[in-house]
Amino acid sequence: MIKLDLLLRRRLQDAQRRLAQWRIGVRLRAAFAGLLLVTGALVALCLYSMNTIEQQMSDIVVRNNHKTELLHHLRSVMLSQSVTVRDLILETIDEQKQQHAATLGEQRAAYRRYGDEVTPLLVDPEEQALYAQATSAMAGVDQALDKAVTLALDGQAAAAVVFVNRRAGPLQRQVLDALDTMIDMQQKLNQLTLLDVGHQTAAAGRVTVALALVLFGLGWVVALLITRSITDPLAVAARMAANIARGELDAQTLQTFDRDEVGDLLRSMTDMQQMLVRFVESQTEMAQAHAEGRISQRMVVTPFAGVYRDMATSINELAASHIAVQQKCVAIMGHYARGDLSHEMEVLPGEQSALSDTMSQVRSKLQAVNAELLRLVQQAAAGDFSARGEAARFEYDFRQMIEGLSRLMAIAEQGLGDVGTLLAEIARGNLTETIQSEASGTFARLNDDANTTVQQLRQIVFGIREATESIHVASQEIASGNTDLSSRYERQTAALESAARNMGTLIDTVRGNASQAAQARELVGGAAQLAMRGGEVVGQAVNSMQAATQAMTRIGDIVSLIDGIAFQTNILALNAAVEAARAGEAGRGFAVVAAEVRALAHRCAGSAREIKDLIGHSHAAVDTGARQVGTAGDTMTEIVASVQRIAQIISGISEASQRQTDDIEQVNGAIALMERDMQQNAALVEQTASATLSMADQARNLSDLVAVFRIDDADQTVITAQAA
């Protein structure tokens, strides 16, 4: 088993290596074409099997059952003729006799109509011989009944009864025997056809299951090979892209690549990684020299080409210009560090004017933020908490400050009762008031929180006063660090642009693979629907056959009952005729016997109606199902399950391709976001450098603003003790 497992793994690896030499589109087209061919063969086999079963079921339901129904009609009409003749013989009223004679003519016409309809359906020689025998005997019955009717119309009822019993009775028995034999033959033929259908269904099921298993195995192997041949190289590409995005340029790279689209991508990413490594090393060497005080050190541009050489040249020029400007900035930053915003940096020429413009923007932004804060505080002090800060004018932390203050005012505006009064006192700078009223539940907690807020505000006021003293020192250190950080952000932005272009090419390739996998999933879904419809057709045909068989059995029982009743009717009719002949006009026994005859006649009529009802409902019983060939439906269900499993596998391939596309797009978006953020961060760092210089002055202004709050001397002593 171990050797076999190793052999299978080796085979799979060889197949995967050979697939790696193909383009991804060729792999997918070849795999899906093979799966579609096998699926088409499976569907064709199912259709052929269903067509064969349908033909055999048509013979049972359309031909054999219809033939049986017509034979029963012939049998019923013949027995009805006997009943009509007996009623005519026993009838004493001439008008009623004429009506019975007319009814007999209609029954003979119905017998001939049913006979003409069943004759073309009799193709078996034995059936034709039996029907010829029944037809010959029926001709004798018609002659005998005609003679009996003539005698009855002439008033010779006793002679008519004797003639019917001796001449018509035996011939009727011959007709009934021939018709019953033909009905039994149809039931046996249905059983044989049913058995043949079961064998054919079982054979078709075995072949279909075998093909379905082959299709499932082939689909699983092909899906595994294609998926691994695509996902493994893409995983390597994703790791390389992630390493580049994280700045891990020293990660190990591949030495050999496949000849497909992913292999081309890996080669391009490896070249890009090596170029970035050399570029970063040159940057690091220059940065280390500048850190050691050798600011004349520049990057060597000769090892680079294209945009990398331009980047190196730009970095050298940028370093030279920044070193020149740095001296000018130091003097201005000294004034800003001391909180003196009256000094402005002179306007620099060309693009360097961005530095002076940025410092002016920082100063104006800080002044705008200060004005907005003063406006909101003034509104709050006046008791108007409906005012909101114009946060759209600001960005980042400035916007958060304005939005935070706006949210605070919105919450304050929602205060009720004593809480609103307390907040109004706070807005006016009075921190000596607290809520003294009693409350319960949520309002009690709200009052307690409001009182706690007053206490905390007292501590914050003292904290702000102390913090303003520390801002002066911190602003100087921030300005120095931001200047060096700005130059590094600009160098990294250019490198990310090249990585974003390569990721775009990879997205287009993987997106095409996902589209082809989606088309294959739709085709397999159509095959699954065809297989499901085939299973439904087989189940309906089997159910119709079993219901027809049960209905025919019930019809046979009822016909046997009618035979017994007809025999008793003959005996009672004979007794009635003899009694009437003996007694003459004064006979009383005739009435009793005649009553019995009518009762039996009613039973015969009821049985005949039951036969018609059962025959009418035989077609409706098609839905009950045939247990003997139930395996056909189970087999079709297994086929549907197998095709659905294939659809799930192909859907998994499509979803995997789509996830790969989404992951690569996310990587590309991350690179673009990093590029944009680096550009924005570079500008923000320059703005922050100037902003920190004006923070000291704003801190003094903030200290003046905090002075409006009024605190008791006792509270000030407690807060000072807590701070200590």
C-alpha positions as MATLAB code, in Angstrom:
seq = 'MIKLDLLLRRRLQDAQRRLAQWRIGVRLRAAFAGLLLVTGALVALCLYSMNTIEQQMSDIVVRNNHKTELLHHLRSVMLSQSVTVRDLILETIDEQKQQHAATLGEQRAAYRRYGDEVTPLLVDPEEQALYAQATSAMAGVDQALDKAVTLALDGQAAAAVVFVNRRAGPLQRQVLDALDTMIDMQQKLNQLTLLDVGHQTAAAGRVTVALALVLFGLGWVVALLITRSITDPLAVAARMAANIARGELDAQTLQTFDRDEVGDLLRSMTDMQQMLVRFVESQTEMAQAHAEGRISQRMVVTPFAGVYRDMATSINELAASHIAVQQKCVAIMGHYARGDLSHEMEVLPGEQSALSDTMSQVRSKLQAVNAELLRLVQQAAAGDFSARGEAARFEYDFRQMIEGLSRLMAIAEQGLGDVGTLLAEIARGNLTETIQSEASGTFARLNDDANTTVQQLRQIVFGIREATESIHVASQEIASGNTDLSSRYERQTAALESAARNMGTLIDTVRGNASQAAQARELVGGAAQLAMRGGEVVGQAVNSMQAATQAMTRIGDIVSLIDGIAFQTNILALNAAVEAARAGEAGRGFAVVAAEVRALAHRCAGSAREIKDLIGHSHAAVDTGARQVGTAGDTMTEIVASVQRIAQIISGISEASQRQTDDIEQVNGAIALMERDMQQNAALVEQTASATLSMADQARNLSDLVAVFRIDDADQTVITAQAA';
ca = [
       0.000    0.000    0.000;
       2.853    2.385    0.794;
       4.474    1.724   -2.599;
       1.145    2.252   -4.336;
       0.604    5.536   -2.492;
       4.092    6.729   -3.436;
       3.497    5.704   -7.041;
       0.193    7.605   -7.176;
       1.785   10.702   -5.688;
       4.640   10.503   -8.187;
       2.146   10.175  -11.033;
       0.178   13.169   -9.817;
       3.326   15.256   -9.467;
       4.429   14.313  -13.010;
       1.004   15.232  -14.355;
       1.081   18.536  -12.476;
       4.529   19.354  -13.913;
       3.305   18.606  -17.418;
       0.216   20.765  -16.872;
       2.428   23.589  -15.647;
       3.967   23.749  -19.147;
       0.543   24.651  -20.597;
      -1.073   28.068  -20.486;
      -3.853   28.334  -17.904;
      -6.553   28.914  -20.521;
      -5.532   25.744  -22.407;
      -5.710   23.696  -19.176;
      -9.200   24.879  -18.337;
     -10.566   24.383  -21.868;
      -9.135   20.849  -22.111;
     -10.455   19.826  -18.684;
     -13.934   21.192  -19.219;
     -14.168   19.711  -22.717;
     -13.384   16.227  -21.343;
     -15.899   16.563  -18.518;
     -18.589   17.785  -20.917;
     -18.003   14.824  -23.273;
     -18.383   12.292  -20.448;
     -21.435   14.160  -19.111;
     -22.978   14.150  -22.591;
     -22.463   10.387  -22.879;
     -24.118    9.867  -19.473;
     -27.096   12.027  -20.458;
     -27.441   10.206  -23.805;
     -27.501    6.833  -22.021;
     -30.165    8.061  -19.601;
     -32.299    9.387  -22.462;
     -31.991    6.115  -24.368;
     -32.993    4.059  -21.304;
     -35.926    6.322  -20.561;
     -37.103    6.128  -24.198;
     -37.028    2.309  -24.102;
     -38.948    2.171  -20.810;
     -41.433    4.731  -22.107;
     -42.166    2.612  -25.185;
     -42.774   -0.507  -23.102;
     -44.948    1.373  -20.653;
     -46.904    2.758  -23.608;
     -47.614   -0.820  -24.719;
     -48.959   -1.621  -21.244;
     -50.958    1.542  -20.585;
     -52.142    2.477  -24.092;
     -52.467   -0.845  -25.941;
     -52.896   -3.671  -23.397;
     -54.975   -1.751  -20.848;
     -57.181   -0.252  -23.536;
     -57.655   -3.720  -25.053;
     -58.623   -5.092  -21.616;
     -61.090   -2.268  -21.120;
     -62.792   -2.974  -24.468;
     -63.023   -6.728  -23.681;
     -64.717   -5.917  -20.378;
     -67.139   -3.661  -22.234;
     -67.985   -6.527  -24.628;
     -68.556   -8.884  -21.700;
     -70.738   -6.340  -19.886;
     -72.824   -5.575  -23.005;
     -73.424   -9.300  -23.656;
     -74.653   -9.827  -20.078;
     -76.802   -6.696  -20.360;
     -78.459   -8.193  -23.451;
     -79.399  -11.304  -21.427;
     -80.893   -9.152  -18.686;
     -82.844   -7.089  -21.235;
     -84.234  -10.248  -22.889;
     -85.319  -11.676  -19.519;
     -86.994   -8.378  -18.596;
     -88.791   -8.415  -21.951;
     -89.997  -12.028  -21.401;
     -91.283  -11.259  -17.894;
     -92.904   -7.956  -18.914;
     -96.718   -8.026  -19.469;
     -97.162   -4.511  -20.837;
     -96.679   -4.187  -24.592;
     -95.182   -0.680  -24.435;
     -92.541   -1.826  -21.953;
     -91.780   -4.819  -24.194;
     -91.175   -2.489  -27.123;
     -88.852   -0.351  -24.992;
     -86.882   -3.461  -23.962;
     -86.640   -4.476  -27.616;
     -85.306   -1.046  -28.527;
     -82.799   -1.262  -25.646;
     -81.649   -4.654  -26.966;
     -80.977   -3.080  -30.378;
     -78.883   -0.321  -28.782;
     -76.911   -2.901  -26.823;
     -76.163   -4.907  -29.969;
     -74.977   -1.697  -31.695;
     -72.708   -0.980  -28.709;
     -71.317   -4.550  -28.877;
     -70.522   -4.133  -32.581;
     -68.884   -0.732  -31.905;
     -66.655   -2.151  -29.170;
     -65.854   -5.132  -31.385;
     -64.801   -2.891  -34.295;
     -62.581   -0.894  -31.933;
     -60.832   -3.917  -30.367;
     -60.263   -5.853  -33.630;
     -57.246   -3.742  -34.857;
     -55.577   -4.139  -31.444;
     -55.553   -7.979  -31.645;
     -52.171   -8.746  -33.271;
     -51.386  -12.050  -31.543;
     -52.650  -15.157  -33.488;
     -53.980  -16.768  -30.307;
     -55.937  -13.618  -29.453;
     -57.370  -13.488  -32.981;
     -58.461  -17.161  -32.785;
     -60.176  -16.626  -29.420;
     -61.923  -13.489  -30.647;
     -63.087  -15.305  -33.803;
     -64.493  -18.057  -31.581;
     -66.254  -15.473  -29.393;
     -67.629  -13.678  -32.487;
     -68.985  -16.915  -33.942;
     -70.640  -17.877  -30.651;
     -72.019  -14.312  -30.278;
     -73.718  -14.629  -33.671;
     -75.493  -17.740  -32.389;
     -76.459  -15.868  -29.212;
     -77.977  -13.037  -31.273;
     -80.034  -15.505  -33.315;
     -81.250  -17.288  -30.175;
     -82.147  -14.017  -28.446;
     -83.967  -12.789  -31.559;
     -86.046  -15.980  -31.570;
     -86.800  -15.612  -27.840;
     -87.859  -11.979  -28.347;
     -90.211  -13.005  -31.154;
     -91.792  -15.654  -28.934;
     -92.139  -13.207  -26.026;
     -93.769  -10.585  -28.226;
     -96.235  -13.248  -29.398;
     -97.122  -14.020  -25.785;
     -95.247  -17.329  -25.562;
     -93.113  -16.426  -22.507;
     -92.592  -20.021  -21.326;
     -91.340  -21.120  -24.752;
     -89.059  -18.067  -24.884;
     -87.540  -18.939  -21.494;
     -86.884  -22.518  -22.555;
     -85.355  -21.364  -25.825;
     -83.043  -18.880  -24.029;
     -81.841  -21.449  -21.488;
     -81.239  -24.231  -23.981;
     -79.924  -22.328  -26.990;
     -78.549  -18.934  -25.808;
     -77.115  -20.011  -22.411;
     -74.371  -22.401  -23.675;
     -73.338  -19.986  -26.411;
     -73.107  -17.148  -23.900;
     -70.841  -19.316  -21.723;
     -68.561  -19.861  -24.736;
     -68.376  -16.124  -25.369;
     -67.637  -15.414  -21.682;
     -64.927  -18.092  -21.562;
     -63.231  -16.701  -24.683;
     -63.364  -13.093  -23.367;
     -62.093  -14.126  -19.911;
     -59.203  -16.027  -21.512;
     -58.259  -12.945  -23.533;
     -58.430  -10.752  -20.415;
     -56.145  -13.183  -18.548;
     -53.723  -13.090  -21.482;
     -53.542   -9.269  -21.254;
     -52.790   -9.424  -17.517;
     -50.033  -12.000  -18.080;
     -48.607   -9.872  -20.894;
     -48.555   -6.842  -18.582;
     -46.687   -8.839  -15.938;
     -44.091  -10.046  -18.462;
     -43.599   -6.522  -19.796;
     -43.266   -5.240  -16.236;
     -40.563   -7.825  -15.506;
     -38.705   -6.872  -18.693;
     -38.895   -3.189  -17.738;
     -37.423   -4.029  -14.341;
     -34.461   -5.881  -15.937;
     -33.787   -3.071  -18.387;
     -34.049   -0.436  -15.669;
     -31.629   -2.316  -13.401;
     -29.136   -2.764  -16.264;
     -29.380    0.917  -17.238;
     -28.950    1.877  -13.579;
     -25.779   -0.189  -13.213;
     -24.242    1.284  -16.363;
     -25.265    4.806  -15.369;
     -23.800    4.433  -11.866;
     -20.540    3.114  -13.339;
     -20.310    6.060  -15.744;
     -21.210    8.481  -12.962;
     -18.432    7.074  -10.757;
     -15.939    7.379  -13.627;
     -17.104   10.956  -14.258;
     -16.800   11.796  -10.561;
     -13.304   10.304  -10.299;
     -12.119   11.981  -13.485;
     -13.580   15.334  -12.426;
     -11.962   15.070   -8.997;
      -8.503   14.283  -10.425;
      -8.691   16.984  -13.113;
      -9.989   19.565  -10.645;
      -7.206   18.692   -8.173;
      -4.478   18.915  -10.808;
      -5.694   22.178  -12.342;
      -6.384   23.774   -8.968;
      -2.951   22.905   -7.588;
      -1.211   23.961  -10.818;
      -2.826   27.413  -10.465;
      -3.065   27.982   -6.704;
       0.475   26.844   -5.776;
       2.272   29.378   -8.051;
      -0.270   32.058   -7.112;
       0.414   31.392   -3.434;
       4.127   31.952   -4.108;
       3.303   35.180   -5.991;
       1.049   36.313   -3.132;
       3.827   35.674   -0.576;
       6.308   37.609   -2.702;
       3.849   40.509   -3.093;
       3.132   40.459    0.651;
       6.856   40.479    1.434;
       7.369   43.439   -0.905;
       4.364   45.251    0.610;
       5.775   44.704    4.125;
       9.202   45.807    2.983;
      10.749   42.335    3.445;
      12.929   42.495    0.345;
      15.479   39.978    1.665;
      13.028   37.028    1.422;
      14.192   33.982   -0.555;
      13.057   33.882   -4.226;
      12.511   30.988   -6.653;
      15.210   29.899   -9.105;
      12.981   28.039  -11.600;
       9.618   29.096  -13.028;
       6.844   27.535  -15.112;
       6.168   28.678  -18.640;
       2.608   29.879  -18.012;
       1.212   33.294  -17.076;
       1.931   32.829  -13.384;
       5.540   31.871  -14.178;
       5.932   35.111  -16.138;
       4.529   36.996  -13.172;
       6.943   35.306  -10.730;
       9.923   36.146  -12.932;
       8.841   39.782  -13.173;
       8.281   40.028   -9.406;
      11.690   38.448   -8.722;
      13.406   40.994  -10.974;
      11.462   43.795   -9.279;
      12.424   42.472   -5.835;
      16.124   42.314   -6.708;
      16.048   45.827   -8.153;
      14.321   47.147   -5.012;
      16.921   45.408   -2.850;
      19.771   47.174   -4.669;
      17.915   50.467   -4.529;
      17.210   50.164   -0.801;
      20.833   49.229   -0.101;
      21.998   52.362   -1.903;
      19.457   54.439    0.045;
      20.575   52.868    3.313;
      24.205   53.617    2.564;
      23.355   57.247    1.844;
      21.203   57.549    4.968;
      23.944   56.055    7.161;
      26.472   58.515    5.736;
      24.154   61.442    6.454;
      23.549   60.110    9.965;
      27.324   60.148   10.511;
      27.506   63.753    9.390;
      28.727   63.144    5.842;
      25.910   65.058    4.193;
      27.771   65.284    0.890;
      27.195   61.556    0.322;
      24.900   60.782   -2.668;
      23.388   57.664   -4.219;
      25.320   56.060   -7.103;
      22.921   56.141  -10.075;
      24.955   54.085  -12.613;
      23.750   50.604  -11.409;
      20.105   51.565  -12.016;
      18.087   52.064  -15.169;
      14.780   53.614  -16.135;
      12.613   54.915  -13.348;
      15.010   53.599  -10.696;
      17.814   55.800  -12.079;
      15.408   58.743  -12.159;
      14.428   58.000   -8.575;
      18.062   57.897   -7.467;
      18.817   61.185   -9.238;
      15.729   62.800   -7.746;
      16.703   61.613   -4.274;
      20.165   63.145   -4.663;
      18.703   66.432   -5.827;
      16.091   66.365   -3.105;
      18.742   65.752   -0.455;
      20.790   68.693   -1.715;
      17.806   71.039   -1.770;
      16.603   69.965    1.655;
      20.002   70.448    3.190;
      20.012   74.006    1.857;
      16.526   74.717    3.036;
      17.044   72.982    6.380;
      19.239   75.761    7.673;
      16.589   78.319    6.870;
      13.896   76.243    8.521;
      15.885   75.791   11.744;
      15.831   79.501   12.534;
      12.087   79.815   11.894;
      11.390   76.639   13.867;
      13.226   78.115   16.843;
      10.716   80.969   16.995;
       7.789   78.578   16.573;
       9.202   76.385   19.334;
       9.052   79.318   21.704;
       5.447   79.971   20.695;
       6.169   83.044   18.655;
       3.995   82.771   15.575;
       4.675   86.328   14.461;
       7.620   85.140   12.402;
       6.828   83.678    9.021;
       9.131   81.715    6.755;
      10.038   83.519    3.579;
       8.518   82.210    0.396;
      10.878   79.663   -1.182;
      11.363   79.560   -4.968;
       9.866   76.891   -7.237;
       8.504   73.702   -5.758;
      10.277   74.415   -2.494;
       7.638   77.019   -1.874;
       5.472   74.079   -0.754;
       7.443   74.032    2.498;
       6.785   77.672    3.267;
       3.187   77.333    2.067;
       2.736   74.284    4.271;
       4.003   76.121    7.325;
       1.598   78.968    6.567;
      -1.237   76.448    6.105;
      -0.407   74.811    9.432;
      -0.525   78.190   11.113;
      -3.836   79.075    9.464;
      -5.298   75.609   10.241;
      -4.374   75.942   13.901;
      -5.897   79.385   14.005;
      -9.066   78.041   12.296;
      -9.312   75.153   14.751;
      -8.829   77.559   17.634;
     -11.536   79.850   16.262;
     -13.934   76.928   15.773;
     -13.300   75.700   19.296;
     -13.817   79.210   20.702;
     -17.055   79.528   18.728;
     -18.438   76.219   20.016;
     -17.368   77.009   23.570;
     -19.003   80.409   23.349;
     -22.237   78.790   22.091;
     -22.097   76.282   24.926;
     -21.395   79.036   27.450;
     -24.449   80.866   26.148;
     -26.575   77.732   26.679;
     -27.025   76.964   22.935;
     -26.043   73.318   22.443;
     -27.618   73.136   18.975;
     -24.476   74.590   17.361;
     -22.125   72.142   15.577;
     -18.580   72.455   14.383;
     -17.846   72.645   10.650;
     -15.821   69.418   10.588;
     -15.847   69.242    6.766;
     -13.328   72.110    6.693;
     -10.727   69.968    8.495;
      -9.036   66.587    8.111;
      -7.626   63.804   10.287;
      -7.051   64.772   13.951;
      -8.398   68.290   13.455;
     -11.626   66.856   12.085;
     -11.782   64.372   14.968;
     -11.402   67.223   17.438;
     -14.262   69.205   15.876;
     -16.452   66.119   15.422;
     -15.778   65.046   19.004;
     -16.779   68.435   20.338;
     -19.882   68.407   18.111;
     -20.879   64.995   19.475;
     -20.348   66.273   22.995;
     -22.693   69.189   22.344;
     -25.291   66.830   20.797;
     -25.211   64.662   23.934;
     -25.417   67.704   26.144;
     -28.396   68.978   24.165;
     -30.303   65.780   25.027;
     -30.077   66.331   28.741;
     -33.352   66.575   30.705;
     -34.420   68.344   33.883;
     -31.670   68.906   36.422;
     -29.020   67.512   34.089;
     -29.768   70.267   31.531;
     -29.516   72.901   34.228;
     -26.201   71.476   35.425;
     -24.745   71.414   31.914;
     -25.861   74.994   31.381;
     -23.905   75.972   34.510;
     -20.873   74.088   33.171;
     -21.125   75.944   29.844;
     -21.002   79.209   31.745;
     -17.888   78.033   33.566;
     -19.485   77.376   36.945;
     -18.128   74.050   38.254;
     -19.303   74.566   41.848;
     -22.882   73.402   41.228;
     -24.079   69.776   41.544;
     -27.445   68.012   41.270;
     -29.030   67.733   44.687;
     -32.479   66.415   43.714;
     -33.420   62.801   44.348;
     -34.021   60.409   41.453;
     -34.203   56.680   40.822;
     -33.331   54.182   38.110;
     -31.714   55.517   34.971;
     -32.172   59.123   36.016;
     -30.380   58.445   39.267;
     -27.440   56.991   37.364;
     -27.546   59.957   34.988;
     -27.476   62.410   37.919;
     -24.589   60.532   39.522;
     -22.682   60.524   36.228;
     -23.326   64.251   35.817;
     -21.979   64.953   39.308;
     -18.986   62.737   38.569;
     -18.458   64.674   35.340;
     -18.326   67.947   37.265;
     -15.690   66.480   39.556;
     -13.681   65.205   36.597;
     -13.920   68.587   34.841;
     -12.380   70.172   37.863;
      -9.445   67.799   37.608;
      -9.214   68.310   33.823;
      -8.969   72.081   34.241;
      -5.962   71.683   36.508;
      -4.550   68.987   34.193;
      -4.820   71.254   31.137;
      -3.063   74.040   32.946;
      -0.193   71.751   33.792;
      -0.156   70.109   30.334;
       0.236   73.424   28.493;
       3.624   73.819   30.121;
       4.806   70.497   28.722;
       3.640   71.161   25.144;
       6.432   73.688   24.524;
       9.165   71.109   25.045;
       7.418   68.313   23.100;
       6.744   70.501   20.029;
      10.460   71.086   19.440;
      11.273   67.370   19.354;
       8.299   66.587   17.034;
       9.355   69.224   14.486;
      12.869   67.787   14.185;
      11.686   64.172   13.683;
       8.991   65.068   11.129;
      11.477   66.704    8.762;
      13.540   63.523    8.367;
      10.379   61.365    8.059;
       9.050   63.498    5.176;
      12.064   62.771    2.958;
      11.771   59.009    3.503;
       8.060   58.920    2.578;
       8.737   60.574   -0.786;
      11.357   57.963   -1.726;
       9.061   55.037   -0.924;
       6.113   56.442   -2.929;
       7.892   56.135   -6.267;
       8.839   52.486   -5.610;
       5.215   51.483   -4.922;
       4.017   52.848   -8.305;
       5.910   50.138  -10.200;
       4.530   47.368   -7.957;
       0.952   48.568   -8.586;
       1.357   48.275  -12.388;
       2.551   44.638  -12.164;
      -0.360   43.680   -9.893;
      -2.832   45.006  -12.505;
      -1.577   42.499  -15.089;
      -2.011   39.634  -12.619;
      -5.606   40.668  -11.874;
      -6.615   40.472  -15.571;
      -5.172   36.938  -15.930;
      -6.893   35.465  -12.844;
     -10.186   37.202  -13.697;
     -10.261   35.385  -17.074;
      -9.779   32.042  -15.304;
     -12.707   32.772  -12.985;
     -14.963   33.588  -15.984;
     -14.196   30.256  -17.687;
     -14.825   28.313  -14.462;
     -18.217   30.027  -14.106;
     -19.208   28.935  -17.648;
     -18.292   25.324  -16.833;
     -20.405   25.456  -13.672;
     -23.454   26.561  -15.730;
     -22.995   23.656  -18.210;
     -22.775   21.019  -15.456;
     -25.825   22.558  -13.771;
     -27.796   22.041  -17.008;
     -26.742   18.366  -17.099;
     -27.967   17.930  -13.499;
     -31.382   19.324  -14.435;
     -31.665   16.898  -17.378;
     -30.863   13.948  -15.089;
     -33.465   15.085  -12.539;
     -36.180   15.315  -15.237;
     -35.238   11.801  -16.416;
     -35.730   10.432  -12.904;
     -39.149   12.062  -12.670;
     -40.259   10.524  -16.018;
     -39.170    7.002  -14.929;
     -40.967    7.324  -11.589;
     -44.192    8.447  -13.283;
     -44.087    5.551  -15.776;
     -43.526    2.949  -13.007;
     -46.373    4.332  -10.904;
     -48.798    4.247  -13.845;
     -48.015    0.562  -14.572;
     -48.539   -0.627  -10.983;
     -51.830    1.289  -10.600;
     -53.151   -0.204  -13.857;
     -52.303   -3.751  -12.653;
     -54.162   -3.284   -9.352;
     -57.233   -1.869  -11.106;
     -57.421   -4.854  -13.471;
     -57.325   -7.309  -10.533;
     -60.256   -5.538   -8.868;
     -62.210   -5.553  -12.137;
     -61.772   -9.349  -12.399;
     -63.291   -9.849   -8.932;
     -66.309   -7.722   -9.738;
     -66.893   -9.517  -13.044;
     -66.892  -12.869  -11.189;
     -69.631  -11.519   -8.890;
     -71.696  -10.467  -11.907;
     -71.369  -14.003  -13.353;
     -72.807  -15.550  -10.170;
     -75.674  -13.111  -10.124;
     -76.464  -13.793  -13.813;
     -76.539  -17.551  -13.161;
     -78.979  -17.162  -10.248;
     -81.116  -14.846  -12.356;
     -81.448  -17.560  -15.023;
     -82.662  -20.105  -12.440;
     -85.170  -17.676  -10.869;
     -86.468  -16.643  -14.288;
     -87.033  -20.325  -15.218;
     -88.897  -20.982  -11.951;
     -91.072  -17.931  -12.502;
     -91.991  -19.096  -15.995;
     -92.883  -22.626  -14.825;
     -94.976  -21.269  -11.918;
     -96.825  -18.931  -14.216;
     -97.524  -21.752  -16.685;
     -99.010  -23.956  -13.965;
    -101.081  -21.376  -12.156;
    -102.358  -19.558  -15.109;
    -103.847  -16.140  -14.486;
    -104.427  -16.758  -10.782;
    -100.877  -17.712   -9.922;
     -99.483  -15.943   -6.915;
     -96.011  -17.497   -6.787;
     -95.108  -15.636   -9.950;
     -95.105  -12.315   -8.061;
     -92.682  -13.597   -5.420;
     -90.302  -15.017   -7.995;
     -90.536  -11.879  -10.108;
     -89.558   -9.778   -7.053;
     -86.469  -11.898   -6.565;
     -85.604  -11.486  -10.229;
     -85.808   -7.710   -9.923;
     -83.603   -7.717   -6.793;
     -80.965   -9.763   -8.548;
     -81.251   -7.537  -11.611;
     -80.545   -4.521   -9.358;
     -77.458   -6.239   -7.986;
     -76.234   -6.912  -11.516;
     -76.784   -3.268  -12.477;
     -74.904   -2.098   -9.337;
     -71.964   -4.362  -10.129;
     -71.913   -3.110  -13.717;
     -71.760    0.512  -12.463;
     -68.907   -0.397  -10.124;
     -67.014   -1.898  -13.078;
     -67.463    1.341  -15.031;
     -66.324    3.439  -12.047;
     -63.204    1.322  -11.523;
     -62.326    1.515  -15.212;
     -62.874    5.320  -15.191;
     -60.577    5.699  -12.169;
     -57.875    3.299  -13.458;
     -56.089    6.190  -15.197;
     -56.175    8.340  -12.045;
     -54.393    5.559  -10.061;
     -51.200    6.105  -12.081;
     -49.692    8.198   -9.234;
     -49.527    5.356   -6.604;
     -46.154    3.828   -7.783;
     -44.745    0.350   -8.584;
     -42.548   -1.172   -5.875;
     -41.095   -3.910   -8.096;
     -38.998   -1.428  -10.121;
     -38.339    1.101   -7.350;
     -34.622    0.708   -7.904;
     -34.987    2.664  -11.171;
     -35.972    5.811   -9.288;
     -33.176    5.261   -6.726;
     -30.632    4.920   -9.525;
     -31.746    8.178  -11.147;
     -31.487    9.866   -7.741;
     -27.875    8.684   -7.403;
     -27.160   10.016  -10.897;
     -28.562   13.417   -9.958;
     -26.508   13.435   -6.724;
     -23.318   12.564   -8.653;
     -23.887   15.304  -11.257;
     -24.633   17.800   -8.479;
     -21.381   16.796   -6.750;
     -19.498   17.506   -9.972;
     -21.237   20.864  -10.178;
     -20.117   21.569   -6.586;
     -16.495   20.713   -7.442;
     -16.485   22.977  -10.500;
     -18.234   25.655   -8.442;
     -15.414   25.300   -5.884;
     -12.886   25.926   -8.671;
     -14.827   29.000   -9.790;
     -15.082   30.306   -6.220;
     -11.371   29.692   -5.636;
     -10.516   31.661   -8.790;
     -12.854   34.437   -7.706;
     -11.262   34.510   -4.237;
      -7.839   34.702   -5.870;
      -9.029   37.635   -7.955;
     -10.378   39.368   -4.844;
      -7.132   38.722   -2.902;
      -4.981   40.115   -5.714;
      -7.274   43.126   -6.054;
      -6.965   43.681   -2.321;
      -3.163   43.498   -2.606;
      -3.265   45.965   -5.503;
      -5.600   48.215   -3.563;
      -3.314   48.000   -0.541;
      -0.335   49.042   -2.671;
      -2.293   51.966   -4.143;
      -3.489   52.942   -0.689;
       0.049   52.785    0.677;
       1.237   54.977   -2.198;
      -1.496   57.549   -1.571;
      -0.986   57.424    2.179;
       2.752   57.916    1.817;
       2.199   60.997   -0.340;
      -0.330   62.361    2.098;
       1.835   61.461    5.091;
       4.798   63.282    3.554;
       2.736   66.424    3.168;
       1.201   65.953    6.586;
       4.599   65.552    8.227;
       5.704   68.855    6.745;
       2.494   70.468    7.947;
       2.904   68.897   11.369;
       6.430   70.285   11.658;
       5.074   73.784   11.346;
       2.032   72.976   13.449;
       4.124   71.940   16.412;
       5.814   75.336   16.425;
       2.502   77.083   16.885;
       1.239   74.578   19.489;
       3.035   76.393   22.240;
       1.199   79.621   21.512;
      -2.095   77.757   21.263;
      -1.368   76.105   24.592;
      -1.109   79.507   26.196;
      -4.384   80.469   24.573;
      -5.920   77.245   25.868;
      -4.698   78.081   29.358;
      -6.448   81.432   29.102;
      -9.638   79.696   27.967;
      -9.519   77.271   30.872;
      -9.244   80.197   33.269;
     -12.916   81.002   32.722;
     -13.901   78.005   34.854;
     -14.619   78.888   38.486;
     -13.709   76.355   41.214;
     -14.009   76.667   44.984;
     -10.816   76.974   46.954;
     -11.729   73.849   48.945;
     -12.162   71.831   45.751;
      -8.847   73.134   44.434;
      -7.094   71.891   47.572;
      -8.690   68.437   47.253;
      -7.779   68.141   43.545;
      -4.205   69.205   44.231;
      -3.942   66.579   46.963;
      -5.332   63.875   44.648;
      -2.886   64.817   41.913;
       0.002   64.623   44.391;
];
